[in-house]
Amino acid sequence: MKLLAAFIRLIRSVNLLFIAITQLLFQYCIVAPILQKAGAPPVLPIPVFITLVAASVLIAAAGYIINDYFDLNIDLVNKPDKLVVEKIIKRRWAIIWHLVLSAFGVLCSAYVAWKTRSWWLIPANIGCVGALWFYSTIFKKKLLSGNVIISLLTAWVILVIGFITHYGVIKKPEVYALVDASKLMRLTFLYAGFAFIISLIREVVKDMEDIQGDARYGCRTMPIVWGINASKIFTATWLIVLLTAVVIMMAYILPFKWWWAAAYCAVLIILPMLLLLRKLVKAVTPAQFHSISTWLKLIMLSGILSMLFFKLYS
C-alpha cells in the first residue's frame, strides 16, 4: 500500500484528474453544444474521446515521473519530505514506468488518429513526450524556455480537442456544413490562452519558491538570473493582462444577460486575481510563494469550470 500511495503521489494524481476534467468539460460544454446546434454527429464519439483523455493523462503521468527522476538532487533541497524517487520507488523503476506510460499514451493517440483520420496527432503527442523529456533534462534549468514549454503543453490539453474537432468538420463538409467552426476555434483559443497564461505565471512563481535548490545545482531560472523583484514584475504583468482579458470577456457576455456567468467571473476569477496581486507584492518566503501557486491552481480550476455556463446558456 505504501508503494501504491507513493506511485499515486509520483504521477500527481490530482493534476491528472484536473486534465481529465478539463477535457471532459471542453468536449461536453463547448464542443458538443456547437455540433448539436448544427444537428451534426460528434467528431469524437465516446470511446474515442475516452481514449484521447487516456492519452493525455498517460503522457502527463510519464512527464511527472521523468521530471522527478532528473530532479532528485534539487528535490532533496526544495522538498525532501515529498521525495518519492529513490526514497520509495527506485530510479530504475521510475524510468521503466516513464517509458511504459509514454508508450501507452502514444498507442492511445494512434487509435484516436486512426478513428478520426487526424494522423498528425501521432507526431504531435510524440512531440509532447519528447518535450517533457527535454524539459526535465535541459529546458527546466534554462531562463523562461522551460516555463513556456509547460505552459504550451497545458494549453495543448484544450487545443488537441479543438483541433481534432475542427479538422473533422472541415474534412467532411457534407456532414458538418452547418457547424460554426469559427466559434469553435474562438472558444478553443480563448480557453487555451487562459490556460497558457495562468500556467506561465504559476511556473515562474514555482521557480521563486524553489530558488534555493535550483541555485545550488546551477539552474538558470528567471528568479536566479533576473532576481525575485524582476520575476514578480513579470508575473504581475501577465496577471494584469489575464485580468484585463477576463474583464473584457465579462463585458462581452453582459449584453447576452448571462448574469450568473458574470457574477461567477467577478467572484471566483477576478476578485481572487486582485487579491493575488497583493499577495505577490508581499511574498518573500517559499511558503508564501507556495500559497500563491495554490491560489493560481484554484483560479485555473474556476476558469475551467466556467465552461459549464456555455452548456447552461446554449
XYZ file of C-alpha atoms in Angstrom:
314
model
C 0.000 0.000 0.000
C 2.904 2.335 0.760
C 4.327 1.700 -2.715
C 0.948 2.323 -4.373
C 0.448 5.557 -2.420
C 3.953 6.672 -3.435
C 3.240 5.919 -7.110
C -0.037 7.871 -6.982
C 1.868 10.790 -5.487
C 4.640 10.454 -8.076
C 2.263 10.759 -11.044
C 0.432 13.731 -9.432
C -2.988 12.043 -9.497
C -4.815 15.296 -8.623
C -3.229 17.066 -11.611
C -4.133 14.130 -13.872
C -7.744 14.340 -12.662
C -7.623 18.054 -13.462
C -6.523 17.269 -17.043
C -9.343 14.755 -17.478
C -11.966 17.167 -16.087
C -10.704 19.957 -18.346
C -11.039 17.824 -21.463
C -14.398 16.426 -20.348
C -15.849 19.905 -19.759
C -14.478 21.303 -23.004
C -15.869 18.389 -25.002
C -19.362 18.386 -23.472
C -19.863 22.050 -22.599
C -18.186 23.752 -25.573
C -17.794 21.323 -28.483
C -20.960 19.216 -28.093
C -23.442 22.159 -27.993
C -21.901 23.674 -31.151
C -22.260 20.368 -33.001
C -25.741 19.687 -31.612
C -26.952 23.130 -32.670
C -25.989 22.233 -36.243
C -27.586 18.782 -35.953
C -24.180 17.176 -36.569
C -22.793 13.973 -35.024
C -19.794 14.137 -32.663
C -16.359 14.090 -34.266
C -15.117 12.294 -31.158
C -17.578 9.521 -30.172
C -17.463 8.499 -26.504
C -14.971 5.560 -26.862
C -12.628 7.681 -28.988
C -12.883 10.654 -26.635
C -12.121 8.457 -23.600
C -9.055 7.133 -25.418
C -7.922 10.694 -26.170
C -8.261 11.609 -22.488
C -6.322 8.468 -21.581
C -3.541 9.509 -23.982
C -3.313 12.952 -22.374
C -3.313 11.536 -18.834
C -0.745 8.814 -19.584
C 1.675 11.208 -21.295
C 1.315 13.725 -18.461
C 1.894 10.999 -15.840
C 5.039 9.893 -17.665
C 6.178 13.515 -17.729
C 5.764 13.898 -13.970
C 7.800 10.731 -13.391
C 10.715 11.761 -15.619
C 10.695 15.220 -14.058
C 11.129 13.749 -10.567
C 13.717 11.283 -11.918
C 16.033 14.070 -13.083
C 15.138 16.437 -10.226
C 16.248 14.095 -7.450
C 19.107 16.263 -6.137
C 17.137 19.510 -6.400
C 14.123 17.990 -4.640
C 16.395 16.863 -1.792
C 16.825 20.582 -1.063
C 13.429 22.033 -2.080
C 11.028 19.355 -0.798
C 12.838 16.476 0.991
C 9.648 15.390 2.787
C 7.821 14.808 -0.512
C 10.585 12.788 -2.183
C 9.406 9.561 -3.863
C 12.048 8.601 -6.452
C 14.905 6.603 -4.886
C 13.443 7.055 -1.389
C 10.434 4.765 -2.055
C 10.482 3.939 -5.780
C 13.891 3.067 -7.214
C 15.170 5.200 -10.108
C 15.316 2.132 -12.389
C 11.594 1.510 -11.879
C 10.818 5.200 -12.351
C 12.415 5.214 -15.817
C 10.643 1.954 -16.723
C 7.268 3.407 -15.703
C 8.023 6.553 -17.703
C 8.695 4.512 -20.845
C 5.640 2.258 -20.334
C 3.214 5.133 -19.737
C 4.652 7.141 -22.643
C 4.311 4.132 -24.966
C 0.682 3.524 -23.968
C -0.042 7.246 -24.354
C 1.295 7.209 -27.915
C -0.643 3.995 -28.691
C -3.860 5.654 -27.479
C -3.014 8.651 -29.676
C -2.563 6.320 -32.661
C -6.002 4.801 -32.058
C -7.638 8.258 -31.935
C -5.721 9.295 -35.061
C -6.937 6.186 -36.871
C -10.586 6.661 -35.867
C -10.659 10.393 -36.695
C -8.127 10.315 -39.571
C -6.215 13.026 -37.692
C -2.849 11.391 -38.414
C -0.955 14.489 -37.268
C -1.950 13.594 -33.691
C 0.660 10.812 -33.526
C 3.732 13.026 -34.165
C 2.123 15.800 -32.089
C 1.807 13.620 -28.987
C 5.205 12.017 -29.585
C 6.419 15.613 -29.622
C 4.739 16.133 -26.232
C 6.612 13.109 -24.837
C 9.866 14.484 -26.229
C 9.127 17.982 -24.928
C 8.572 16.623 -21.408
C 11.840 14.662 -21.575
C 13.909 17.622 -22.774
C 12.120 19.933 -20.343
C 13.251 17.703 -17.472
C 16.814 17.260 -18.744
C 17.629 20.665 -20.273
C 14.999 23.382 -20.521
C 13.778 23.341 -16.913
C 17.139 24.793 -15.911
C 17.049 27.493 -18.612
C 15.656 31.002 -18.458
C 11.942 31.026 -19.402
C 12.141 28.276 -22.052
C 11.047 25.547 -19.635
C 8.195 27.705 -18.350
C 6.950 28.283 -21.913
C 7.130 24.557 -22.762
C 4.990 23.555 -19.772
C 2.526 26.372 -20.499
C 2.184 25.252 -24.126
C 1.612 21.666 -23.022
C -1.059 22.876 -20.589
C -2.782 24.729 -23.431
C -2.439 21.606 -25.621
C -4.866 19.756 -23.315
C -7.603 22.010 -24.759
C -6.130 22.686 -28.199
C -5.962 18.997 -29.115
C -9.752 18.593 -28.805
C -10.469 21.813 -30.674
C -8.019 20.934 -33.471
C -9.318 17.372 -33.937
C -12.930 18.579 -33.997
C -12.156 21.437 -36.398
C -10.181 19.065 -38.641
C -13.118 16.633 -38.714
C -15.533 19.473 -39.541
C -13.543 20.829 -42.492
C -12.753 17.343 -43.857
C -16.447 16.391 -44.058
C -18.353 19.473 -45.268
C -21.263 17.297 -46.369
C -21.828 16.270 -42.723
C -20.702 19.387 -40.826
C -21.699 22.180 -43.220
C -23.864 23.963 -40.630
C -21.303 23.816 -37.806
C -19.987 27.198 -36.661
C -16.307 26.259 -36.981
C -15.085 29.796 -36.315
C -16.929 29.909 -32.966
C -15.400 26.566 -32.058
C -11.886 27.864 -32.707
C -12.531 31.170 -30.915
C -13.560 29.335 -27.757
C -10.702 26.862 -28.169
C -8.120 29.642 -28.270
C -9.909 31.561 -25.508
C -9.597 28.727 -23.005
C -6.204 27.562 -24.289
C -4.918 31.130 -23.943
C -6.254 31.339 -20.390
C -4.572 28.029 -19.542
C -1.285 29.122 -21.150
C -1.038 32.466 -19.335
C -2.034 31.251 -15.884
C 0.282 28.251 -16.248
C 3.163 30.553 -17.251
C 2.517 32.718 -14.179
C 2.394 29.657 -11.929
C 5.613 28.201 -13.355
C 7.527 31.400 -12.575
C 6.015 31.526 -9.081
C 7.144 27.917 -8.523
C 10.644 28.928 -9.647
C 10.610 31.660 -6.996
C 9.518 29.086 -4.429
C 12.309 26.658 -5.446
C 15.105 29.203 -5.858
C 17.367 27.709 -3.160
C 17.586 24.202 -4.604
C 17.694 25.465 -8.196
C 20.579 27.846 -7.436
C 22.601 25.120 -5.716
C 22.533 22.896 -8.805
C 23.290 25.515 -11.442
C 19.810 26.230 -12.791
C 19.307 29.488 -14.700
C 15.647 30.149 -13.925
C 14.147 33.633 -14.011
C 14.424 34.382 -10.258
C 18.112 33.338 -10.335
C 19.017 35.297 -13.492
C 16.743 38.345 -13.110
C 16.145 38.312 -9.378
C 12.987 37.929 -7.297
C 11.744 41.504 -7.824
C 12.021 41.351 -11.630
C 10.285 37.961 -11.583
C 7.480 39.468 -9.504
C 7.076 42.267 -12.060
C 6.961 39.668 -14.875
C 4.260 37.610 -13.152
C 2.283 40.688 -12.093
C 2.312 41.986 -15.693
C 0.907 38.731 -17.049
C -1.601 38.585 -14.204
C -2.831 42.071 -15.167
C -3.033 41.000 -18.845
C -5.128 37.982 -17.845
C -7.267 40.084 -15.521
C -7.934 42.589 -18.312
C -8.878 39.812 -20.730
C -11.366 38.314 -18.230
C -12.915 41.747 -17.591
C -13.311 42.292 -21.355
C -14.863 38.827 -21.675
C -17.268 39.606 -18.828
C -18.265 42.888 -20.507
C -18.860 40.949 -23.741
C -21.289 38.461 -22.154
C -23.330 41.045 -20.216
C -25.440 42.139 -23.266
C -26.494 38.470 -23.605
C -27.813 38.641 -19.999
C -25.506 35.907 -18.751
C -25.858 37.302 -15.224
C -24.805 34.174 -13.361
C -21.751 33.749 -15.566
C -20.750 37.377 -15.000
C -21.196 37.045 -11.232
C -19.166 33.824 -11.273
C -16.293 35.524 -13.133
C -16.343 38.505 -10.791
C -16.348 36.489 -7.559
C -14.274 33.409 -8.415
C -11.827 34.705 -11.037
C -11.444 38.493 -10.983
C -11.557 39.039 -7.206
C -9.065 36.229 -6.429
C -6.660 37.603 -9.062
C -6.827 41.061 -7.482
C -6.120 39.560 -4.049
C -3.315 37.519 -5.606
C -1.613 40.660 -6.896
C -1.489 41.947 -3.326
C -0.121 38.634 -2.034
C 2.508 38.619 -4.786
C 3.834 42.059 -3.802
C 4.283 40.977 -0.170
C 5.649 37.462 -0.812
C 9.243 36.786 0.228
C 9.370 33.238 1.658
C 8.995 29.863 -0.134
C 5.837 29.219 1.910
C 4.272 32.458 0.641
C 5.137 31.637 -2.958
C 3.711 28.132 -2.456
C 0.466 29.709 -1.235
C 0.312 31.876 -4.368
C 0.918 28.797 -6.550
C -2.022 27.043 -4.849
C -4.238 30.103 -5.421
C -3.296 30.092 -9.101
C -4.300 26.446 -9.406
C -7.691 27.246 -7.850
C -8.178 30.207 -10.216
C -7.353 27.919 -13.138
C -9.960 25.467 -11.845
C -12.522 28.285 -11.622
C -11.719 29.295 -15.193
C -12.120 25.744 -16.474
C -15.406 25.248 -14.582
C -16.775 28.390 -16.263
C -17.271 26.166 -19.347
C -20.417 24.913 -17.625
C -22.117 28.231 -18.392
C -21.790 27.637 -22.148
C -23.734 24.418 -21.631
C -26.257 26.208 -19.412
C -26.898 29.062 -21.874
C -26.579 27.102 -25.128
